[in-house]
Amino acid sequence: MRAGDADRQVVADQLRVALDEGRLDLHEYDDRLQQAYAAKTYGELSPLLHDLPATGPVAKVAPTAPTARAAQGVSDRDATVRWLTEVWTSWVAVVGITTVIWLFSCVASGQLTYFWPVWVGGPWGVVLVWVSAMGLVTGTPRKEERKRARKAEQKQLKRERKALQHENKMP
């Protein structure tokens, strides 16, 4: 029977508990964790826990929405706002700077000159409108949120490994 992401995550969580309890060393934990994420069937997952105290057999986990699990509870609206902010922030900054330069040049010359920042912000803005529309249609904000959640989880795992290595080196 094929295992899903949620099943692999359950095993990974049980391995993390075993590591925290000192039942696995860091190297063994890392090997088993890699095997857990590479497992395709329940048969490949079960042996990873066979010598650990039972917290229950590897159970089939009811599938959950991957977006909710991966994004750690971030709403679609929040993900969209964050993504659009990332897309448009540089444009707003550049248009703001060029507008301030235009304004200073008008004040310095004593006359209102042609608003040339439109040639900086206009074409770029049209491209960003297209990118934003296509991104919203294809679900890019949610994809980016999942990617961000994966990176945060990997960063946390790395911190935990370093802390355990440091802890194991201490007498």
Coordinates of N, CA and C in Angstrom, one line a residue:
M1 N 0.8 -1.2 0.0 CA 0.0 0.0 0.0 C 0.9 1.2 0.0
R2 N 0.6 2.2 -0.8 CA 1.4 3.4 -1.0 C 1.2 4.3 0.2
A3 N 2.3 4.9 0.7 CA 2.2 5.9 1.8 C 2.2 7.3 1.2
G4 N 1.5 8.2 1.9 CA 1.4 9.6 1.5 C 2.4 10.5 2.3
D5 N 2.4 11.7 2.0 CA 3.2 12.7 2.7 C 2.9 12.8 4.2
A6 N 1.6 12.7 4.5 CA 1.2 12.8 5.9 C 1.7 11.5 6.6
D7 N 1.7 10.4 6.0 CA 2.3 9.1 6.6 C 3.8 9.3 6.9
R8 N 4.5 9.8 5.9 CA 5.9 10.0 6.1 C 6.2 11.0 7.2
Q9 N 5.3 12.0 7.3 CA 5.5 13.0 8.3 C 5.3 12.5 9.7
V10 N 4.3 11.5 9.9 CA 4.0 10.9 11.1 C 5.3 10.1 11.6
V11 N 5.9 9.4 10.7 CA 7.1 8.6 11.0 C 8.2 9.6 11.3
A12 N 8.4 10.7 10.6 CA 9.4 11.7 10.9 C 9.2 12.2 12.3
D13 N 8.0 12.5 12.6 CA 7.7 13.0 14.0 C 8.1 12.0 15.1
Q14 N 7.8 10.8 14.8 CA 8.1 9.7 15.8 C 9.6 9.6 15.9
L15 N 10.3 9.7 14.8 CA 11.8 9.6 14.8 C 12.3 10.8 15.6
R16 N 11.7 12.0 15.4 CA 12.2 13.2 16.2 C 12.0 13.0 17.7
V17 N 10.9 12.4 18.1 CA 10.6 12.1 19.5 C 11.7 11.2 20.0
A18 N 12.0 10.2 19.2 CA 13.0 9.2 19.6 C 14.4 9.9 19.8
L19 N 14.7 10.8 18.9 CA 16.0 11.5 19.0 C 16.0 12.4 20.2
D20 N 14.9 13.1 20.5 CA 14.8 13.9 21.7 C 14.9 13.1 23.0
E21 N 14.4 11.9 22.9 CA 14.5 11.0 24.1 C 15.9 10.3 24.2
G22 N 16.7 10.5 23.3 CA 18.0 9.9 23.3 C 18.1 8.4 22.8
R23 N 17.0 8.0 22.2 CA 16.9 6.6 21.7 C 17.7 6.4 20.4
L24 N 17.9 7.5 19.7 CA 18.6 7.5 18.4 C 19.7 8.5 18.5
D25 N 20.9 8.2 17.9 CA 21.9 9.3 17.8 C 21.6 10.1 16.6
L26 N 22.3 11.2 16.4 CA 22.0 12.1 15.3 C 22.2 11.5 14.0
H27 N 23.3 10.7 13.8 CA 23.6 10.0 12.5 C 22.4 9.1 12.2
E28 N 22.0 8.2 13.1 CA 21.0 7.3 12.9 C 19.6 8.0 12.6
Y29 N 19.4 9.0 13.3 CA 18.2 9.8 13.1 C 18.2 10.4 11.6
D30 N 19.3 10.9 11.2 CA 19.4 11.5 9.9 C 19.2 10.4 8.8
D31 N 19.8 9.2 9.0 CA 19.6 8.2 8.0 C 18.2 7.7 7.9
R32 N 17.5 7.5 9.1 CA 16.2 7.1 9.1 C 15.2 8.1 8.5
L33 N 15.5 9.4 8.8 CA 14.7 10.5 8.3 C 14.7 10.5 6.8
Q34 N 15.9 10.3 6.2 CA 16.1 10.3 4.8 C 15.3 9.1 4.2
Q35 N 15.4 8.0 4.8 CA 14.6 6.8 4.4 C 13.1 7.0 4.5
A36 N 12.7 7.7 5.5 CA 11.3 8.0 5.7 C 10.7 8.9 4.6
Y37 N 11.5 9.9 4.2 CA 11.0 10.8 3.2 C 11.1 10.2 1.8
A38 N 12.0 9.2 1.7 CA 12.1 8.5 0.4 C 11.1 7.3 0.3
A39 N 10.5 6.9 1.4 CA 9.6 5.7 1.3 C 8.4 5.9 0.5
K40 N 8.0 4.9 -0.2 CA 6.9 5.0 -1.1 C 5.7 4.1 -0.5
T41 N 6.0 3.1 0.3 CA 5.0 2.2 0.8 C 5.1 2.2 2.3
Y42 N 4.0 1.6 2.9 CA 4.0 1.4 4.4 C 5.0 0.4 4.8
G43 N 5.3 -0.5 3.9 CA 6.3 -1.6 4.2 C 7.7 -1.0 4.4
E44 N 7.9 0.1 3.7 CA 9.2 0.8 3.8 C 9.3 1.7 5.0
L45 N 8.1 2.1 5.5 CA 8.1 3.0 6.7 C 8.2 2.2 8.0
S46 N 7.5 1.0 8.1 CA 7.4 0.3 9.3 C 8.8 -0.1 9.9
P47 N 9.7 -0.6 9.1 CA 11.0 -1.0 9.7 C 11.8 0.2 10.4
L48 N 11.5 1.4 10.0 CA 12.2 2.6 10.6 C 11.9 2.8 12.0
L49 N 10.7 2.2 12.5 CA 10.3 2.3 13.9 C 10.3 1.0 14.7
H50 N 10.8 -0.1 14.0 CA 10.6 -1.4 14.7 C 11.3 -1.6 16.0
D51 N 12.5 -0.9 16.2 CA 13.2 -1.1 17.4 C 13.0 0.1 18.4
L52 N 12.0 0.9 18.2 CA 11.7 2.0 19.1 C 10.4 1.6 19.8
P53 N 10.3 2.2 21.0 CA 9.0 2.0 21.8 C 7.8 2.3 21.0
A54 N 6.8 1.5 21.1 CA 5.6 1.7 20.3 C 4.8 2.9 20.8
T55 N 4.6 3.8 19.8 CA 3.6 4.9 20.1 C 2.4 4.6 19.2
G56 N 2.4 3.3 18.8 CA 1.3 2.9 17.9 C 2.0 2.5 16.5
P57 N 1.4 1.6 15.8 CA 1.9 1.2 14.5 C 1.8 2.4 13.5
V58 N 2.6 2.3 12.5 CA 2.5 3.3 11.4 C 1.0 3.2 10.9
A59 N 0.3 4.2 11.2 CA -1.1 4.3 10.9 C -1.3 5.1 9.7
K60 N -2.4 4.7 8.9 CA -2.7 5.5 7.8 C -3.3 6.8 8.3
V61 N -2.8 7.9 7.8 CA -3.3 9.2 8.2 C -4.3 9.7 7.2
A62 N -5.3 10.2 7.7 CA -6.3 10.8 6.8 C -5.7 11.9 6.1
P63 N -5.9 11.9 4.8 CA -5.3 13.0 4.0 C -5.8 14.4 4.4
T64 N -4.9 15.3 4.5 CA -5.3 16.7 4.8 C -5.0 17.5 3.6
A65 N -5.5 18.7 3.6 CA -5.2 19.6 2.4 C -3.7 19.9 2.5
P66 N -3.0 19.6 1.4 CA -1.6 19.9 1.5 C -1.3 21.4 1.6
T67 N -2.1 22.2 1.1 CA -1.8 23.7 1.3 C -1.9 24.1 2.7
A68 N -2.8 23.6 3.5 CA -3.0 24.0 4.9 C -1.8 23.4 5.7
R69 N -1.4 22.2 5.4 CA -0.4 21.6 6.2 C 1.0 22.2 5.8
A70 N 1.2 22.4 4.5 CA 2.5 22.9 4.1 C 2.7 24.4 4.5
A71 N 1.7 25.2 4.4 CA 1.8 26.6 4.7 C 1.6 26.9 6.2
Q72 N 1.5 25.9 7.0 CA 1.4 26.0 8.5 C 0.3 27.0 8.9
G73 N -0.8 26.8 8.3 CA -2.0 27.6 8.8 C -2.1 29.0 8.2
V74 N -1.3 29.4 7.3 CA -1.4 30.7 6.7 C -2.5 30.7 5.7
S75 N -3.4 31.7 5.9 CA -4.6 31.8 5.0 C -4.2 32.2 3.6
D76 N -5.1 31.8 2.7 CA -4.9 32.2 1.3 C -4.7 33.7 1.1
R77 N -5.5 34.4 1.8 CA -5.5 35.9 1.7 C -4.1 36.4 2.1
D78 N -3.6 35.9 3.3 CA -2.3 36.3 3.8 C -1.2 36.0 2.8
A79 N -1.3 34.8 2.3 CA -0.2 34.3 1.3 C -0.3 35.2 0.1
T80 N -1.4 35.6 -0.4 CA -1.6 36.4 -1.6 C -1.0 37.8 -1.3
V81 N -1.4 38.4 -0.2 CA -0.9 39.7 0.2 C 0.6 39.7 0.3
R82 N 1.2 38.7 0.9 CA 2.6 38.6 1.1 C 3.3 38.5 -0.3
W83 N 2.8 37.7 -1.2 CA 3.4 37.5 -2.5 C 3.3 38.8 -3.3
L84 N 2.1 39.4 -3.3 CA 1.9 40.6 -4.1 C 2.9 41.7 -3.6
T85 N 3.0 41.8 -2.3 CA 3.9 42.7 -1.7 C 5.4 42.5 -2.2
E86 N 5.8 41.2 -2.2 CA 7.1 40.9 -2.7 C 7.3 41.3 -4.2
V87 N 6.3 41.1 -4.9 CA 6.3 41.3 -6.4 C 6.4 42.8 -6.6
W88 N 5.6 43.6 -5.9 CA 5.5 45.1 -6.2 C 6.4 46.0 -5.4
T89 N 7.1 45.5 -4.4 CA 7.9 46.4 -3.5 C 9.0 47.1 -4.3
S90 N 9.8 46.4 -5.1 CA 10.9 47.0 -5.8 C 10.3 48.1 -6.8
W91 N 9.2 47.8 -7.4 CA 8.6 48.8 -8.3 C 8.2 50.1 -7.6
V92 N 7.6 49.9 -6.4 CA 7.2 51.1 -5.7 C 8.4 51.9 -5.2
A93 N 9.5 51.2 -4.8 CA 10.7 51.9 -4.4 C 11.3 52.7 -5.5
V94 N 11.5 52.0 -6.7 CA 12.1 52.7 -7.8 C 11.3 53.9 -8.3
V95 N 10.0 53.7 -8.4 CA 9.1 54.8 -8.9 C 9.1 55.9 -7.9
G96 N 9.2 55.6 -6.6 CA 9.2 56.6 -5.6 C 10.5 57.4 -5.7
I97 N 11.7 56.7 -5.9 CA 13.0 57.4 -6.0 C 13.0 58.3 -7.2
T98 N 12.6 57.7 -8.3 CA 12.6 58.5 -9.6 C 11.7 59.7 -9.5
T99 N 10.6 59.6 -8.8 CA 9.6 60.7 -8.7 C 10.2 61.8 -7.8
V100 N 10.9 61.4 -6.7 CA 11.6 62.3 -5.8 C 12.7 63.1 -6.6
I101 N 13.5 62.3 -7.5 CA 14.5 63.0 -8.3 C 13.8 64.0 -9.2
W102 N 12.7 63.6 -9.9 CA 12.0 64.5 -10.8 C 11.5 65.8 -10.0
L103 N 11.0 65.5 -8.8 CA 10.5 66.6 -8.0 C 11.6 67.6 -7.7
F104 N 12.8 67.1 -7.2 CA 13.9 67.9 -6.9 C 14.4 68.7 -8.1
S105 N 14.4 68.0 -9.3 CA 14.9 68.7 -10.5 C 13.9 69.9 -10.9
C106 N 12.6 69.6 -10.6 CA 11.6 70.7 -10.9 C 11.8 71.9 -9.9
V107 N 12.1 71.6 -8.7 CA 12.3 72.6 -7.7 C 13.6 73.4 -8.0
A108 N 14.6 72.7 -8.4 CA 15.9 73.3 -8.7 C 15.8 74.2 -9.9
S109 N 15.1 73.7 -10.9 CA 15.0 74.5 -12.1 C 13.9 75.6 -12.0
G110 N 13.1 75.5 -11.1 CA 12.0 76.6 -10.8 C 10.8 76.4 -11.8
Q111 N 10.8 75.3 -12.5 CA 9.6 75.1 -13.4 C 9.2 73.7 -13.4
L112 N 8.0 73.4 -13.7 CA 7.4 72.1 -13.8 C 7.9 71.5 -15.1
T113 N 8.7 70.4 -15.0 CA 9.2 69.7 -16.2 C 8.3 68.5 -16.5
Y114 N 8.6 67.9 -17.7 CA 7.9 66.7 -18.1 C 8.1 65.6 -17.1
F115 N 7.1 64.9 -16.8 CA 7.1 63.8 -15.8 C 7.7 62.5 -16.4
W116 N 9.1 62.5 -16.5 CA 9.8 61.4 -17.1 C 9.7 60.1 -16.3
P117 N 9.5 60.0 -15.0 CA 9.4 58.8 -14.3 C 8.4 57.8 -14.8
V118 N 7.4 58.3 -15.6 CA 6.4 57.5 -16.2 C 7.1 56.4 -17.2
W119 N 8.2 56.8 -17.8 CA 8.9 55.9 -18.6 C 9.7 54.8 -17.9
V120 N 9.9 55.0 -16.6 CA 10.6 54.0 -15.8 C 9.5 53.1 -15.2
G121 N 8.4 53.7 -14.6 CA 7.4 52.9 -14.0 C 6.3 52.3 -14.9
G122 N 6.1 53.0 -16.0 CA 5.0 52.5 -16.8 C 5.2 51.1 -17.4
P123 N 6.2 50.9 -18.2 CA 6.4 49.6 -18.8 C 6.6 48.5 -17.8
W124 N 7.4 48.8 -16.8 CA 7.6 47.9 -15.7 C 6.3 47.5 -15.0
G125 N 5.5 48.5 -14.8 CA 4.2 48.3 -14.1 C 3.3 47.4 -14.9
V126 N 3.3 47.6 -16.3 CA 2.5 46.8 -17.1 C 2.9 45.3 -17.0
V127 N 4.3 45.1 -17.0 CA 4.8 43.7 -16.9 C 4.4 43.1 -15.5
L128 N 4.4 43.9 -14.5 CA 4.1 43.4 -13.1 C 2.6 43.2 -13.0
V129 N 1.8 43.9 -13.7 CA 0.3 43.6 -13.7 C 0.1 42.3 -14.4
W130 N 0.8 42.0 -15.5 CA 0.7 40.7 -16.1 C 1.2 39.6 -15.2
V131 N 2.3 39.8 -14.6 CA 2.9 38.7 -13.7 C 2.0 38.5 -12.5
S132 N 1.4 39.6 -12.0 CA 0.5 39.4 -10.8 C -0.8 38.6 -11.2
A133 N -1.3 39.0 -12.4 CA -2.6 38.3 -12.8 C -2.3 36.8 -13.1
M134 N -1.2 36.5 -13.8 CA -0.9 35.1 -14.1 C -0.6 34.4 -12.8
G135 N 0.1 35.0 -11.9 CA 0.5 34.4 -10.6 C -0.8 34.0 -9.8
L136 N -1.7 34.9 -9.8 CA -3.0 34.7 -9.1 C -3.8 33.6 -9.7
V137 N -3.8 33.5 -11.0 CA -4.5 32.5 -11.8 C -3.9 31.1 -11.5
T138 N -2.6 31.1 -11.5 CA -1.9 29.8 -11.4 C -1.6 29.3 -9.9
G139 N -2.0 30.2 -9.0 CA -1.8 29.8 -7.6 C -0.4 30.0 -7.0
T140 N 0.4 30.9 -7.6 CA 1.7 31.2 -7.2 C 1.9 31.6 -5.8
P141 N 1.0 32.4 -5.2 CA 1.1 32.8 -3.8 C 1.2 31.6 -2.9
R142 N 0.3 30.6 -3.1 CA 0.2 29.4 -2.3 C 1.5 28.6 -2.5
K143 N 2.0 28.5 -3.7 CA 3.2 27.7 -4.0 C 4.4 28.3 -3.3
E144 N 4.5 29.6 -3.3 CA 5.6 30.3 -2.6 C 5.5 30.2 -1.1
E145 N 4.3 30.1 -0.6 CA 4.1 29.9 0.8 C 4.5 28.5 1.2
R146 N 4.2 27.5 0.4 CA 4.7 26.2 0.7 C 6.2 26.1 0.7
K147 N 6.8 26.8 -0.3 CA 8.3 26.8 -0.4 C 8.9 27.5 0.8
R148 N 8.3 28.6 1.3 CA 8.7 29.3 2.4 C 8.6 28.4 3.7
A149 N 7.5 27.6 3.8 CA 7.3 26.7 4.9 C 8.3 25.6 4.9
R150 N 8.6 25.1 3.7 CA 9.6 24.0 3.7 C 11.0 24.5 4.1
K151 N 11.4 25.7 3.6 CA 12.6 26.3 4.0 C 12.7 26.5 5.5
A152 N 11.7 27.0 6.1 CA 11.6 27.3 7.5 C 11.8 26.0 8.3
E153 N 11.1 24.9 7.8 CA 11.2 23.6 8.5 C 12.7 23.1 8.3
Q154 N 13.2 23.2 7.2 CA 14.6 22.7 7.0 C 15.6 23.5 7.9
K155 N 15.3 24.8 8.0 CA 16.2 25.6 8.9 C 16.1 25.2 10.3
Q156 N 14.8 24.9 10.7 CA 14.6 24.5 12.1 C 15.3 23.1 12.4
L157 N 15.2 22.2 11.4 CA 15.9 20.9 11.6 C 17.4 21.1 11.6
K158 N 17.9 22.0 10.9 CA 19.3 22.3 10.9 C 19.8 22.8 12.3
R159 N 18.9 23.7 12.8 CA 19.2 24.2 14.1 C 19.2 23.1 15.2
E160 N 18.2 22.3 15.1 CA 18.1 21.2 16.0 C 19.3 20.2 15.9
R161 N 19.7 19.9 14.7 CA 20.9 19.1 14.5 C 22.1 19.7 15.1
K162 N 22.3 21.0 14.9 CA 23.5 21.7 15.4 C 23.4 21.6 16.9
A163 N 22.3 21.9 17.5 CA 22.2 21.9 19.0 C 22.5 20.5 19.5
L164 N 22.0 19.5 18.9 CA 22.3 18.1 19.3 C 23.7 17.8 19.2
Q165 N 24.3 18.2 18.1 CA 25.8 17.9 17.9 C 26.6 18.6 19.0
H166 N 26.2 19.9 19.3 CA 26.9 20.6 20.3 C 26.6 19.9 21.7
E167 N 25.4 19.5 21.9 CA 25.1 18.8 23.2 C 25.9 17.5 23.3
N168 N 26.0 16.7 22.2 CA 26.8 15.5 22.2 C 28.3 15.7 22.4
K169 N 28.8 16.8 22.0 CA 30.2 17.1 22.2 C 30.6 17.5 23.6
M170 N 29.6 18.0 24.3 CA 29.9 18.5 25.7 C 30.0 17.2 26.6
P171 N 31.0 17.3 27.5 CA 31.2 16.2 28.5 C 30.1 16.0 29.5

